[in-house]
Short mmCIF file of C-alpha atoms in Angstrom, two decimals:
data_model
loop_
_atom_site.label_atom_id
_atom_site.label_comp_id
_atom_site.label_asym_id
_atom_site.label_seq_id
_atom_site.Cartn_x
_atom_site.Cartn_y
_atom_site.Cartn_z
CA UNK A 186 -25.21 -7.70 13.14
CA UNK A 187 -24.44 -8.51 9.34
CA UNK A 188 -26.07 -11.10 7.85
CA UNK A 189 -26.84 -12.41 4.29
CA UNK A 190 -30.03 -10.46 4.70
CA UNK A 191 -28.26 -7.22 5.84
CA UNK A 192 -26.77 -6.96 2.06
CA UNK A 193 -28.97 -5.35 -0.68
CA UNK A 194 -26.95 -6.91 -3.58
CA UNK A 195 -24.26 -9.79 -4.26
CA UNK A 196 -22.20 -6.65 -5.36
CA UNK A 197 -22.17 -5.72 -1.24
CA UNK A 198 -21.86 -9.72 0.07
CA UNK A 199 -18.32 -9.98 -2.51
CA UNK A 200 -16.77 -6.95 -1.40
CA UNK A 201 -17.36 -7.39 2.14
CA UNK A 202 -16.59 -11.53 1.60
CA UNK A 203 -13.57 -10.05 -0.12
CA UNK A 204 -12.24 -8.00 2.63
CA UNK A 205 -12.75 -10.44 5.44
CA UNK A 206 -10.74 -12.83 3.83
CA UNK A 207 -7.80 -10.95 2.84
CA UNK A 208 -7.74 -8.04 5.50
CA UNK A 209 -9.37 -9.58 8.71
CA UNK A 210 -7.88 -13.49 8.05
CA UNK A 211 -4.55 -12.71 7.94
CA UNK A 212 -5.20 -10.17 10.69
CA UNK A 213 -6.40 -12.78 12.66
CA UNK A 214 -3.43 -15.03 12.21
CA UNK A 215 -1.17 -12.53 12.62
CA UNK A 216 -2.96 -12.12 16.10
CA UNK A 217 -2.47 -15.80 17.00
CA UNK A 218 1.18 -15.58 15.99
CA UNK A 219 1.42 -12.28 18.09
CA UNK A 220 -0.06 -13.88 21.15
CA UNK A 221 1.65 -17.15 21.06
CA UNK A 222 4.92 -14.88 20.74
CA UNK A 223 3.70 -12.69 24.06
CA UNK A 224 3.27 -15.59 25.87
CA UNK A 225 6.50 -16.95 25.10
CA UNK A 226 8.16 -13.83 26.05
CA UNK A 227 6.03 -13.70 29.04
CA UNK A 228 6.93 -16.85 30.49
CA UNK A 229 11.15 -16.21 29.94
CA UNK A 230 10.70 -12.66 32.11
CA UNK A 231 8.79 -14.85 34.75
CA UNK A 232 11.37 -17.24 34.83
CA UNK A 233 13.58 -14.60 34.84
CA UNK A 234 11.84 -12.81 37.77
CA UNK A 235 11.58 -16.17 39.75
CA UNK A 236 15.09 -17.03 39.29
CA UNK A 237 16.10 -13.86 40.45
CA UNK A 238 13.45 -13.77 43.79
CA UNK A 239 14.75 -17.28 44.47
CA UNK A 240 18.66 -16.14 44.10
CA UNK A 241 17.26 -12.97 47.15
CA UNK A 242 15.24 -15.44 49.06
CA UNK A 243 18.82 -17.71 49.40
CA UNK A 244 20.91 -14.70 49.88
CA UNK A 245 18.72 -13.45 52.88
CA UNK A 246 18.66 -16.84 54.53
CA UNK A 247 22.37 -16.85 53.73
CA UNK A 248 22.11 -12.98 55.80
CA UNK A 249 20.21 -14.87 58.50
CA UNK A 250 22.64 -17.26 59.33
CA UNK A 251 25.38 -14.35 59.18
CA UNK A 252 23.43 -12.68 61.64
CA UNK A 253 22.94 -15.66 64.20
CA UNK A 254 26.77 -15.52 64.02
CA UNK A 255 27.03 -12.43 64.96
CA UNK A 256 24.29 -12.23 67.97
CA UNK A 257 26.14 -15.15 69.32
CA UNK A 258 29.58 -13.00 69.43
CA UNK A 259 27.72 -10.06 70.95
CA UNK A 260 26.05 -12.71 73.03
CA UNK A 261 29.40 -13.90 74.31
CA UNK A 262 31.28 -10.49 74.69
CA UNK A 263 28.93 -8.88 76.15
CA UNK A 264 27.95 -11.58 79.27
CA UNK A 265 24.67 -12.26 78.10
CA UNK A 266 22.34 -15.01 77.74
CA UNK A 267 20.58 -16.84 75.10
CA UNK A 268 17.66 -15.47 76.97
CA UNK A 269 18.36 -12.11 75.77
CA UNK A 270 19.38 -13.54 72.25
CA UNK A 271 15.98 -12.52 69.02
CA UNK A 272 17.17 -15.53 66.88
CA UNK A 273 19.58 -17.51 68.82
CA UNK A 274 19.12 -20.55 71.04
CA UNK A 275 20.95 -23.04 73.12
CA UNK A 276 24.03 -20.68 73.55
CA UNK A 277 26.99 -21.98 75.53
CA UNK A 278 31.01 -21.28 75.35
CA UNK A 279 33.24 -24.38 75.45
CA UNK A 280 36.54 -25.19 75.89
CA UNK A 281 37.61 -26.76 72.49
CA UNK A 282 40.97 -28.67 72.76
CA UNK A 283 41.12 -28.55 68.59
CA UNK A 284 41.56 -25.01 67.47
CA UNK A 285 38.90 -24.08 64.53
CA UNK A 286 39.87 -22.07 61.41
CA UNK A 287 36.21 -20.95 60.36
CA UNK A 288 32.93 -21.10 61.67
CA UNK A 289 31.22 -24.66 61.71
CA UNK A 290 27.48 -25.35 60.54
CA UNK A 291 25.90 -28.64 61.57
CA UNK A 292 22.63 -29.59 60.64
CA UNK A 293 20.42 -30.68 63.66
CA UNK A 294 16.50 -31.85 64.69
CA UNK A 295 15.16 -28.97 63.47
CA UNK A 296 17.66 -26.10 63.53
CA UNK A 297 20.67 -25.39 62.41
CA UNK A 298 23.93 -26.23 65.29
CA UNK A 299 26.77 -23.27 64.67
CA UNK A 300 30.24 -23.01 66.38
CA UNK A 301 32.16 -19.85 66.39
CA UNK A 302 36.17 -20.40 67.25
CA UNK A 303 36.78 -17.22 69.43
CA UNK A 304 40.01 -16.72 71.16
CA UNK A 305 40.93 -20.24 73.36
CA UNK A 306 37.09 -21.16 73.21
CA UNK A 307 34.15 -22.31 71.21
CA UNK A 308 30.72 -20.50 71.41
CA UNK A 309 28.06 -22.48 70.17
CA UNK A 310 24.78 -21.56 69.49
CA UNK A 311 21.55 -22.96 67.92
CA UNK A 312 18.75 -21.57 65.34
CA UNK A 313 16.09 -22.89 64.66
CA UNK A 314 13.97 -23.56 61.67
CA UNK A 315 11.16 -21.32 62.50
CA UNK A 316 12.92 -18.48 63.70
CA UNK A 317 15.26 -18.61 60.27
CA UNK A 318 12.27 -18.85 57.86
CA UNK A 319 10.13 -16.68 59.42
CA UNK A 320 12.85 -13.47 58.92
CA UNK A 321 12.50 -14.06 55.33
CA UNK A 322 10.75 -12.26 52.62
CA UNK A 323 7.75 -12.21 51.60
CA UNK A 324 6.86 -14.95 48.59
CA UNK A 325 4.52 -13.81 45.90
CA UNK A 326 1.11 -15.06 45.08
CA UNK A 327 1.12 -18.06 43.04
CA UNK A 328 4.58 -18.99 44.10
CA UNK A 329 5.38 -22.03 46.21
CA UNK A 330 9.24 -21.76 48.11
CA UNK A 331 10.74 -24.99 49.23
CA UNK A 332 14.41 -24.80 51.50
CA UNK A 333 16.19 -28.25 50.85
CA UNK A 334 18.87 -29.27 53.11
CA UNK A 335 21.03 -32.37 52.19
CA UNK A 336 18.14 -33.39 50.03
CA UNK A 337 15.86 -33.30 52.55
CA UNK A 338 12.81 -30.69 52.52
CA UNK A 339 13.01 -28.53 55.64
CA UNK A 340 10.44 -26.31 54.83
CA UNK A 341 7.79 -25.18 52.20
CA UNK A 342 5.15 -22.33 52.16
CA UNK A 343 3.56 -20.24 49.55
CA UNK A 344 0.94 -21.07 47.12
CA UNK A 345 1.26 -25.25 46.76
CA UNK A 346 0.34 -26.71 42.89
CA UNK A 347 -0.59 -29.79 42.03
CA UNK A 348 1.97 -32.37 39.68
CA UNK A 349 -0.05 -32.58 37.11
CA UNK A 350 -0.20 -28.30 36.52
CA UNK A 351 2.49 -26.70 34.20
CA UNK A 352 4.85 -25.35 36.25
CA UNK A 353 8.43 -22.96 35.79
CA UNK A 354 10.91 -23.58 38.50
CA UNK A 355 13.97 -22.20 39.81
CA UNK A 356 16.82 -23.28 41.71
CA UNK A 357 20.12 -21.01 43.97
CA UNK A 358 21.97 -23.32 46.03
CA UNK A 359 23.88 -21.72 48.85
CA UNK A 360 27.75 -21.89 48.99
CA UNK A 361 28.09 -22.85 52.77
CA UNK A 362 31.25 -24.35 52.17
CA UNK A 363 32.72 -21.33 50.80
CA UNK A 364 31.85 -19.38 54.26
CA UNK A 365 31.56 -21.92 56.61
CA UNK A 366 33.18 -25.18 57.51
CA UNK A 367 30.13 -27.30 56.75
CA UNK A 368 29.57 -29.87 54.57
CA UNK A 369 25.90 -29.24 54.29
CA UNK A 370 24.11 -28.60 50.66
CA UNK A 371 21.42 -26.13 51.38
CA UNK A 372 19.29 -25.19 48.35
CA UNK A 373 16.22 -22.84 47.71
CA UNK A 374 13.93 -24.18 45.10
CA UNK A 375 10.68 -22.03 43.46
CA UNK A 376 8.04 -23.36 41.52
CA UNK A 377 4.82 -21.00 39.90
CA UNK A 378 2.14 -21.97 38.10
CA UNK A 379 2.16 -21.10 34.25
CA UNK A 380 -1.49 -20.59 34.42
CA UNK A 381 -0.42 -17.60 37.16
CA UNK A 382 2.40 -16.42 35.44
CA UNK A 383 0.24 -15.94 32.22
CA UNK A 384 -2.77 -14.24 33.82
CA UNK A 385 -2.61 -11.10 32.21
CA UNK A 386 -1.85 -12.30 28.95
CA UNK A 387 -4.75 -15.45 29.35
CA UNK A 388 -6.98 -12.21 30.01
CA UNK A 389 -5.66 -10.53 27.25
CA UNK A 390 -5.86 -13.19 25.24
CA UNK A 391 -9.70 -13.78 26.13
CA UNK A 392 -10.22 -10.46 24.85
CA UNK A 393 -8.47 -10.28 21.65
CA UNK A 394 -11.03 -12.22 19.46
CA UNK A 395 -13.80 -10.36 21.43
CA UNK A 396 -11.96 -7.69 19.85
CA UNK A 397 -11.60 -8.79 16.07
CA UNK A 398 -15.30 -9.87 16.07
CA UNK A 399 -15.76 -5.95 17.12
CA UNK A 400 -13.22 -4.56 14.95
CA UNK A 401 -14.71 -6.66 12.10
CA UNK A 402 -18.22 -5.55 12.78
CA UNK A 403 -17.19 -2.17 13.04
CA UNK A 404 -14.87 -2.05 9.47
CA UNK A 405 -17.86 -4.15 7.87
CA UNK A 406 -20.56 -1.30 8.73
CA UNK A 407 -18.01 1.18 7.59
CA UNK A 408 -17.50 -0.20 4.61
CA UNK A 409 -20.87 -1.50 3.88
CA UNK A 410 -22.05 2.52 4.30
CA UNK A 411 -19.01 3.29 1.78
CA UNK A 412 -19.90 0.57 -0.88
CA UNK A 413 -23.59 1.28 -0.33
CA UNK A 414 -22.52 5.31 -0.72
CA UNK A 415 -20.87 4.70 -4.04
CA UNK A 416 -23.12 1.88 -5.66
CA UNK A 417 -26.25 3.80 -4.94
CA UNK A 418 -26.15 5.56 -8.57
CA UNK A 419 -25.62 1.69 -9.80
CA UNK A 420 -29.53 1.23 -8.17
CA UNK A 421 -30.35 4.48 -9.72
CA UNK A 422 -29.46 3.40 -12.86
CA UNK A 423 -30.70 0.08 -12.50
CA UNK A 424 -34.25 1.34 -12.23
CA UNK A 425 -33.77 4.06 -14.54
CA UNK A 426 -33.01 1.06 -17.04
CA UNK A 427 -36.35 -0.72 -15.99
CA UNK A 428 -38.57 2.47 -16.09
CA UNK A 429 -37.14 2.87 -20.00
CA UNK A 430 -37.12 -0.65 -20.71
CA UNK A 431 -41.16 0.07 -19.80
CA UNK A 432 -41.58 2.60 -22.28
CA UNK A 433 -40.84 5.97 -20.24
CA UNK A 434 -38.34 8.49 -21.78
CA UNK A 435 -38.82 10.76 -19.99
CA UNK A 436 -37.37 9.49 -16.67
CA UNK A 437 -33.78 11.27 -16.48
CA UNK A 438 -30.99 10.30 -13.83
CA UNK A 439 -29.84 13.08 -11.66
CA UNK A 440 -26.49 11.78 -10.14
CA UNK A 441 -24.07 14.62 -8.37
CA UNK A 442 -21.12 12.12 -7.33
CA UNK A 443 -18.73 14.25 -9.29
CA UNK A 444 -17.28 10.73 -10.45
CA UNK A 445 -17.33 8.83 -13.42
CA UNK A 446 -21.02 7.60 -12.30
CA UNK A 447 -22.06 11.04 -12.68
CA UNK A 448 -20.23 10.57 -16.52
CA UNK A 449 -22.30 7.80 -17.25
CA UNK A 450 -25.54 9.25 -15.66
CA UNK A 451 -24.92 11.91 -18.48
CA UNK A 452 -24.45 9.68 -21.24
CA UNK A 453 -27.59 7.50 -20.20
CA UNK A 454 -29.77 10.63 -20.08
CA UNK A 455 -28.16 11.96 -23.81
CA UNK A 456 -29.20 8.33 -24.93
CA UNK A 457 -32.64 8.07 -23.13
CA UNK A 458 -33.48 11.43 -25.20
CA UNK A 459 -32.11 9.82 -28.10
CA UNK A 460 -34.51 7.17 -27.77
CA UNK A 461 -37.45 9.15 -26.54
CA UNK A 462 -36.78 11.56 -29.47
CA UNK A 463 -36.56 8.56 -32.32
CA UNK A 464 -39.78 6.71 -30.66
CA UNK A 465 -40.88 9.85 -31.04
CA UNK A 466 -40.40 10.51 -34.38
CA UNK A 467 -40.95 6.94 -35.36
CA UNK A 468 -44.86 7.11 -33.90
CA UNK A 469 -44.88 10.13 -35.80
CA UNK A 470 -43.82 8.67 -39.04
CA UNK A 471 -46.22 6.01 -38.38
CA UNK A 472 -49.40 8.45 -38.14
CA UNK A 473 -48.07 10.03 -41.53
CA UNK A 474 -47.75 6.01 -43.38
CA UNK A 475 -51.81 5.70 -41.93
CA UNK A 476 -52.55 8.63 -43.49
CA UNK A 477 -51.03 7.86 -46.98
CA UNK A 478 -52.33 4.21 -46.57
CA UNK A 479 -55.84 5.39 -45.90
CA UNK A 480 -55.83 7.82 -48.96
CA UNK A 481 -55.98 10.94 -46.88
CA UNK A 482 -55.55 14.48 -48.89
CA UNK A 483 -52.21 15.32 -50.17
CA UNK A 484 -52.50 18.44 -47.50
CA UNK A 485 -52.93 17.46 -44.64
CA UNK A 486 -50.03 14.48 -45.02
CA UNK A 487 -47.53 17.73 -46.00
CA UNK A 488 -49.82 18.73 -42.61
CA UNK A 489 -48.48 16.44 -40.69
CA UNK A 490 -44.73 16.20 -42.22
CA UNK A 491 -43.94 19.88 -41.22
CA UNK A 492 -45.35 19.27 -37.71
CA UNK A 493 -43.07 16.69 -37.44
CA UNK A 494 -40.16 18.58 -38.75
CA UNK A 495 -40.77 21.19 -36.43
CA UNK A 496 -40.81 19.03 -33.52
CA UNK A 497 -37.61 17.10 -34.43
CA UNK A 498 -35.67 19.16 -36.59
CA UNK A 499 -33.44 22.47 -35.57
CA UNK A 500 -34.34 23.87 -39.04
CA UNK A 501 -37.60 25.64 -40.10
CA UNK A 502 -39.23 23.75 -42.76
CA UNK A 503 -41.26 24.10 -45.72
CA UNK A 504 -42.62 22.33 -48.95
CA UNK A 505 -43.08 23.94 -52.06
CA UNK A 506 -45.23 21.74 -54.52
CA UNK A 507 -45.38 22.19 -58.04
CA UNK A 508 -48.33 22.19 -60.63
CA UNK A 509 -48.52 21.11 -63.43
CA UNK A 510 -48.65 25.19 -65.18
CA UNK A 511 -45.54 25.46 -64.05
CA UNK A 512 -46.01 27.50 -60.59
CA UNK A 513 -46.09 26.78 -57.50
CA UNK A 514 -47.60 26.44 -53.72
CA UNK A 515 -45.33 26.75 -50.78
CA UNK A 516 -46.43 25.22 -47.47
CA UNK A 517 -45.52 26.24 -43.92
CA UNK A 518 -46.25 25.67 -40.32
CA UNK A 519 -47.65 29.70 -39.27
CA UNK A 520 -49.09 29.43 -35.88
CA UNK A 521 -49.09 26.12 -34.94
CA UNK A 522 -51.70 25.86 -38.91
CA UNK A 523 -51.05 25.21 -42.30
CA UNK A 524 -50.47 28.12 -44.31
CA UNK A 525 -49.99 27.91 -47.93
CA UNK A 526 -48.98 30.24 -50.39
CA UNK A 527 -49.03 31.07 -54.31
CA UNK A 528 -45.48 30.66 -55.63
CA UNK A 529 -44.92 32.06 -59.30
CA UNK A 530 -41.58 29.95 -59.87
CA UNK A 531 -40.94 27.75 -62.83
CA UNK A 532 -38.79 24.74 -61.38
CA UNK A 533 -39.32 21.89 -63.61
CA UNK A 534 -36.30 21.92 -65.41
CA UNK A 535 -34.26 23.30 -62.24
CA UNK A 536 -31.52 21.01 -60.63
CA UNK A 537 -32.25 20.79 -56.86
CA UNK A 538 -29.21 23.17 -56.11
CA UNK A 539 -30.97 25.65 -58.73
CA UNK A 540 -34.14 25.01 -56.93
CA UNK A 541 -32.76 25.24 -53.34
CA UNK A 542 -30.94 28.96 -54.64
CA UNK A 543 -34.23 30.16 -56.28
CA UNK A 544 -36.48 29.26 -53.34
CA UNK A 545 -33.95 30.89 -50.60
CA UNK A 546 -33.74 34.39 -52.71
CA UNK A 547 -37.76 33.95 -52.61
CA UNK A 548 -38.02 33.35 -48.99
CA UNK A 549 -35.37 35.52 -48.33
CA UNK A 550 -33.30 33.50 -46.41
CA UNK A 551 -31.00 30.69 -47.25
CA UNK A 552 -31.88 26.64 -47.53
CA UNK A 553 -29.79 24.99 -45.87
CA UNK A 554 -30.99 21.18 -47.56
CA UNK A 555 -33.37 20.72 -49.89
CA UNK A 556 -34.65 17.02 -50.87
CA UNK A 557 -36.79 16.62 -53.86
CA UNK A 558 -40.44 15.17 -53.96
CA UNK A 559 -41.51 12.46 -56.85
CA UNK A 560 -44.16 10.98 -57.43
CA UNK A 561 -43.21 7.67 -60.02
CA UNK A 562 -39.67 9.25 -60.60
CA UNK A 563 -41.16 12.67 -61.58
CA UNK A 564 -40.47 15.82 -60.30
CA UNK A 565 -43.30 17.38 -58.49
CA UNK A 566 -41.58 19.38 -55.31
CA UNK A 567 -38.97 20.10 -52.76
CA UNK A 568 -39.02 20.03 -49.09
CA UNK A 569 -36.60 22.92 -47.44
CA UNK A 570 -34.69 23.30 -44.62
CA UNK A 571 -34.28 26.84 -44.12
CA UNK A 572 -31.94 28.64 -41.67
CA UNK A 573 -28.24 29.51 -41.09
CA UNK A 574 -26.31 27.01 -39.72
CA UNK A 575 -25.96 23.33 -41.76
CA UNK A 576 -28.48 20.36 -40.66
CA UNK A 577 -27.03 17.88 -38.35
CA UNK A 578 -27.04 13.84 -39.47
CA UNK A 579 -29.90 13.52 -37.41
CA UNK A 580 -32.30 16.42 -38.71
CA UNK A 581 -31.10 15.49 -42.87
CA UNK A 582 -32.45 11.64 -41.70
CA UNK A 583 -35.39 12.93 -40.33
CA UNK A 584 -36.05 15.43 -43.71
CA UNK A 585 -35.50 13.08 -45.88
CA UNK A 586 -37.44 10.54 -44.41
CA UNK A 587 -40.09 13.09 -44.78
CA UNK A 588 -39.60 14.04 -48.51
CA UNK A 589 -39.78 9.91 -49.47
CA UNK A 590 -43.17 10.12 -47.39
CA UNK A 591 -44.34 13.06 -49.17
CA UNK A 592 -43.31 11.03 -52.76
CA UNK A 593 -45.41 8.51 -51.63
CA UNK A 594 -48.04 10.23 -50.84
CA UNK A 595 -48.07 12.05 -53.81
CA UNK A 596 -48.00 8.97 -56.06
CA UNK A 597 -50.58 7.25 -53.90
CA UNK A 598 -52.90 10.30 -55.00
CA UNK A 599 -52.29 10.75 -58.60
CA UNK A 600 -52.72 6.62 -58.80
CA UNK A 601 -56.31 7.17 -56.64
CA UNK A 602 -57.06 9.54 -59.09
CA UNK A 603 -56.05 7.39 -62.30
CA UNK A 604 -58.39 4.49 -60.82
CA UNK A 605 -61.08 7.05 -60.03
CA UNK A 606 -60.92 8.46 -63.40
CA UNK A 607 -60.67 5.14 -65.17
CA UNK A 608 -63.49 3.88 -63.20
CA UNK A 609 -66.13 7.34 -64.30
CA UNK A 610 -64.97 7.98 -66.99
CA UNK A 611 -64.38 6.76 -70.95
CA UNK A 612 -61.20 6.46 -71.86
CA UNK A 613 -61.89 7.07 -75.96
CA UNK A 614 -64.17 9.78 -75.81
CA UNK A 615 -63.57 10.93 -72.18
CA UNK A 616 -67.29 11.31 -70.81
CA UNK A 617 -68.51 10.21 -68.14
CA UNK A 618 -69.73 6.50 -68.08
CA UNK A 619 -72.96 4.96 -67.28
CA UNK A 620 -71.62 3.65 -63.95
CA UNK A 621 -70.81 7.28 -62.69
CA UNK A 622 -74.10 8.79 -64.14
CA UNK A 623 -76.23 6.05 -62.67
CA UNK A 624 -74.55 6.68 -58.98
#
């Protein structure tokens, strides 16, 4: 059953909160509308239905009386008794000195009196109450049949109601005077219960929000599945975020949604190597700024620098450094090792495209970028970027980051060796001092 604890995320609780109340709501009322309309319509076709049964149940007691008439002709013509008669009683033949025009219906005790003009006589004949009602129909469950004659209730049977109970009724009264001299009003009334006449709708209607709660449940497991199907790479990401918030670039999403989550997956990775790659580079740049600060050789910071070009950078990289005769030494990375090498080029009064020309015929392959090396604004190298295709923004940033390193370095050398100079040495006559030959 759903339940605030059943959702994962508020993301889950709004959508399904969303489409309760503007899909199953209005589904609802539409329901309520719907059933108060079926019940409506229910109740006119069992009016309908009673009014018509009433209208038969008149017209056969109409049939019964017609049928009385005749059994008391046959009775008459053919000698016989009421004895012999099924529905007749009380039959006689008088001599009437007024002649009749139709048949006459008087109402007595309990039947009904009827007198037949035939020929220079009257044959009269009785039926009662019990015998007439019992030749009727049948009357349907829930319906209660009551005969009225001259407003007084002959006879009722069926299922009986209460007052106070809703009820739909129906009325036929017979046209006796129409057919028969008689001046009796004989009506058939019909009463049901509403509560009967709606019993397959009340059932139905029982059902129907047993039916919406199910419906619901079932939609809101469906579509919790679906939102929990297509927010999943929103939880991936989530903790992909917290595992690189933590320091871990190397945690990559793999998302195969074929949507735009799989898009963004792609994008997150590109920027969590980004970031690995420039933490990277950045701890790496560090290790090279402890080396400069703690005086370290100028060697092994050019060391370090072409490690880390190699490991960022798409170009090869190398440093040429030159002394102050006018050559050279060019340093590269050979097997995972420094290697250096003699250089017999003059650059000093070279412009760094002259430079980057000279050193690309030497290594016989063309620089790509060269940035110069300084130390206190003079001239005293280049770092390379050798290969075919042009550096990207990245790789230049990450070069010349580098070749400023490498300038400081190699000013933060020459200055250790000014103050270790000054300090052992005299600067007049250039000997060493007493401090230096003491130690």
């Amino acid at each position: 059953m759903l339940s605030i604890g059943t959702f994962r995320s508020r993301v889950e609780r709004n959508i399904i909160l969303f489409v309760l109340v503007c899909g199953l709501l209005p589904l609802a009322g539409v329901a309520v509308l719907a059933m108060s309309e079926i019940e409506k319509q229910t109740l006119l076709l069992a009016e309908k239905q009673l009014r018509e049964s009433t209208k038969t149940y008149a017209l056969d007691l109409l049939n019964q009386i017609d049928r009385a008439e005749a059994e008391i002709r046959l009775l008459y013509l053919g000698g016989r008794t009421s004895a012999e008669a099924e529905t007749v009683g009380g039959f006689a033949v008088v001599e009437s000195p007024v002649q009749l025009d139709k048949t006459v219906l008087a109402l007595g005790e309990a039947s009904l009196l009827i007198q037949i003009p035939q020929d220079d006589v009257v044959l009269i004949g009785t039926i009662s109450f019990d015998v007439l009602f019992a030749e009727l129909g049948h009357v349907p469950f829930g319906v209660e049949r009551c005969i009225t004659l001259d407003d007084r209730l002959i006879d009722c049977h069926g299922t009986s109601s209460s007052d106070e109970a809703k009820r739909i009724n129906a009325h036929w009264y017979l046209p006796l005077a129409s057919v028969y001299d008689s001046d009796i009003n004989l009506s058939v009334s019909s009463s049901q219960l509403v509560s009967v006449a709606l019993q397959h709708v009340s059932l139905f209607a029982k059902l129907l929000p047993l039916a919406i709660l199910l419906v619901a449940l079932a939609i809101g497991w469906l579509l919790l599945r679906q939102i929990r199907r297509m927010v999943a790479p929103v939880a991936d990401l989530k903790a992909a975020t917290r595992s690189l918030s933590e320091g871990n670039y190397d945690h990559l999403l793999t998302l195969d949604t074929g949507d735009e989550f799989e898009a963004l997956g792609e994008d997150f990775n590109q920027m969590t190597r980004r970031l690995g790659d420039s933490f990277r580079k950045l701890q790496a740049l560090g290790a090279i700024d402890r080396l400069i600060l703690s005086s370290a050789d100028t060697n092994e910071v050019v060391e370090h620098g072409l490690i880390l070009a190699e490991q960022n950078c798409q170009a090869s990289c190398s440093v040429f450094l030159i002394d102050p005769a006018g050559s050279g030494n060019l340093f590269k990375i050979v097997d995972s090792a420094l290697a250096k090498q003699r250089v017999e080029l003059d650059l000093r009064e070279s412009t760094v495209d002259q430079a980057r020309v000279l050193l690309g015929d030497y290594l016989d392959q063309p620089c790509v970028a060269c940035f110069p090396i300084r130390r206190d604004g003079s001239l005293t190298g280049y770092l390379l970027a050798e290969g075919e295709v042009e550096v990207s923004a990245d790789d230049a940033s990450t070069i010349s980051e580098l070749a400023d390193r490498l300038s400081v370095a190699e000013t933060n050398a020459d200055r250790a060796s000014e103050l270790y100079r000054q300090a052992n040495y005299d600067g007049l006559t250039g000997l060493i001092n007493r401090q230096a030959f003491n130690d």
